[in-house]
PDB file of C-alpha atoms in Angstrom:
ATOM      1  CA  UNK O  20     -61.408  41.352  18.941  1.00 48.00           C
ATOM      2  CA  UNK O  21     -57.816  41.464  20.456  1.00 59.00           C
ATOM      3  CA  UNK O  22     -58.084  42.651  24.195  1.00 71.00           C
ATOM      4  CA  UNK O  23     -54.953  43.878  26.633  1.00 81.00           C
ATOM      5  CA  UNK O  24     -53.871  40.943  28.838  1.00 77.00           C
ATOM      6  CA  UNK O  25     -54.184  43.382  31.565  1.00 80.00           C
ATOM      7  CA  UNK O  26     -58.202  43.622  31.105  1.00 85.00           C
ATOM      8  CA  UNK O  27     -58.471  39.617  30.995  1.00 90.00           C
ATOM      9  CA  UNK O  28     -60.633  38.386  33.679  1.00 92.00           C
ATOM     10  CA  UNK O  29     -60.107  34.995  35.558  1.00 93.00           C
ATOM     11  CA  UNK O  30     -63.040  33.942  33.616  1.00 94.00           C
ATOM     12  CA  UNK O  31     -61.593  34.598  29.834  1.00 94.00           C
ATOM     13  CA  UNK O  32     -58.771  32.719  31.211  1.00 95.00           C
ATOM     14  CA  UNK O  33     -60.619  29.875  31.780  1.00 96.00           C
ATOM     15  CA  UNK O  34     -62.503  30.309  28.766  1.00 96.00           C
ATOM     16  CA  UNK O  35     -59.172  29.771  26.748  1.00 95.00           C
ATOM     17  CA  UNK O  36     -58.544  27.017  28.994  1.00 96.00           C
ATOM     18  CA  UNK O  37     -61.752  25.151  28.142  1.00 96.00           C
ATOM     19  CA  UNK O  38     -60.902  25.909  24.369  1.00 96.00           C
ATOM     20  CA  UNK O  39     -57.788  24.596  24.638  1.00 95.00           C
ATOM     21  CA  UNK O  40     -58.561  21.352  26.155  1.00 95.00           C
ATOM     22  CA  UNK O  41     -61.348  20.679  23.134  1.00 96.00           C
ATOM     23  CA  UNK O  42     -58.605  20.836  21.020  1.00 96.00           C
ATOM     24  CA  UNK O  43     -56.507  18.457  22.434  1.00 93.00           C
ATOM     25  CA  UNK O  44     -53.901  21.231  23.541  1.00 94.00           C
ATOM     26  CA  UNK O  45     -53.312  20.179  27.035  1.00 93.00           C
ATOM     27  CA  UNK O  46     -50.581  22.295  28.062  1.00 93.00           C
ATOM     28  CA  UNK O  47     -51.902  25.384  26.945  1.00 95.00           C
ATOM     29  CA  UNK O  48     -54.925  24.492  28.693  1.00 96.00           C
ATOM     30  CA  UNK O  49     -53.019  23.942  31.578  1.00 95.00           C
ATOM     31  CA  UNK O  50     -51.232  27.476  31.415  1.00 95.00           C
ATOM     32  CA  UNK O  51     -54.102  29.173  30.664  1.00 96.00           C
ATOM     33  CA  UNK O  52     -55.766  27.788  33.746  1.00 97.00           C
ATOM     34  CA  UNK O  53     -53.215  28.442  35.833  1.00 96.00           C
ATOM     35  CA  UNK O  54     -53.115  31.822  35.121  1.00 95.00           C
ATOM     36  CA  UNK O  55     -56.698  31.536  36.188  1.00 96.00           C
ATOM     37  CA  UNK O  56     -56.142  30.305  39.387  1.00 96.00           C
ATOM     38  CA  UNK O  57     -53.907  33.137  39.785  1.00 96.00           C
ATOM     39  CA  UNK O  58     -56.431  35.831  38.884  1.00 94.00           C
ATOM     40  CA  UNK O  59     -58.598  33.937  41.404  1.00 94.00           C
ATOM     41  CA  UNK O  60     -59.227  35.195  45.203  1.00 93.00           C
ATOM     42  CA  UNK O  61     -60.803  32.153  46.403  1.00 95.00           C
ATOM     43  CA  UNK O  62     -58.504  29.307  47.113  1.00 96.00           C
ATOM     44  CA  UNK O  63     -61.107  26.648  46.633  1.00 97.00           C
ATOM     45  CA  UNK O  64     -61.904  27.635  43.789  1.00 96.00           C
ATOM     46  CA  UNK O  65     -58.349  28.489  41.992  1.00 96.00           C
ATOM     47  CA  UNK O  66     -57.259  24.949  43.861  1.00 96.00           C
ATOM     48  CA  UNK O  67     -60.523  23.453  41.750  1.00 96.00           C
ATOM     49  CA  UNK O  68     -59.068  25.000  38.792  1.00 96.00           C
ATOM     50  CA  UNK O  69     -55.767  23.383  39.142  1.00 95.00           C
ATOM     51  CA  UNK O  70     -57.694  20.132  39.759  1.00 95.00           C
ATOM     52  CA  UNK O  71     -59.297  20.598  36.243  1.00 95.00           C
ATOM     53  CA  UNK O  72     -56.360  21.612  34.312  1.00 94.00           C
ATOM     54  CA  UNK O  73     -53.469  19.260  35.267  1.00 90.00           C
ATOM     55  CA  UNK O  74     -49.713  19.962  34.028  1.00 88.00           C
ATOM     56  CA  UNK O  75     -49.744  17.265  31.808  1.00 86.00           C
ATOM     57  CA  UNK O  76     -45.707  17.121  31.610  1.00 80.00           C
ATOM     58  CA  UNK O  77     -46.328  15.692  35.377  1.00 72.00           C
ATOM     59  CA  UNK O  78     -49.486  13.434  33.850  1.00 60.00           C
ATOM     60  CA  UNK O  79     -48.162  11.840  30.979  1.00 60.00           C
ATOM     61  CA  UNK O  80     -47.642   8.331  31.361  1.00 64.00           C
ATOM     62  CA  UNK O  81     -44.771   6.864  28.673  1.00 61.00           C
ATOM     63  CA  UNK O  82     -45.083   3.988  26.094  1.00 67.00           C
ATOM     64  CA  UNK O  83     -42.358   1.682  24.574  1.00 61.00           C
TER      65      UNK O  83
END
């Protein structure tokens, strides 16, 4: 079912979020969280949100 992003909720955001990090897709995660946080009118909870969904471009740690 294909849905206007307009009618997304906080909540599918997260959804996709959750989906996204099972399958290993960190930075997608991460946007869709953030756009979460966004949707969000508490700022403990959008700041927990960020917390859980990390921009992993600042995360990554680099191997030789």
């Amino acid at each position: 079912m294909t849905r206007a992003p307009a009618d997304l909720t906080a909540a599918d955001y997260l959804d996709g979020a959750r989906e996204m990090a099972a399958a290993d897709r960190p930075f997608l995660a991460h946007l869709l969280a953030e756009e979460a946080a966004q949707r969000t009118t508490d700022l403990a909870t959008a700041a927990g949100i960020r917390a859980s969904f990390p921009d992993p471009t600042t995360t990554r740690t680099e191997t030789d």
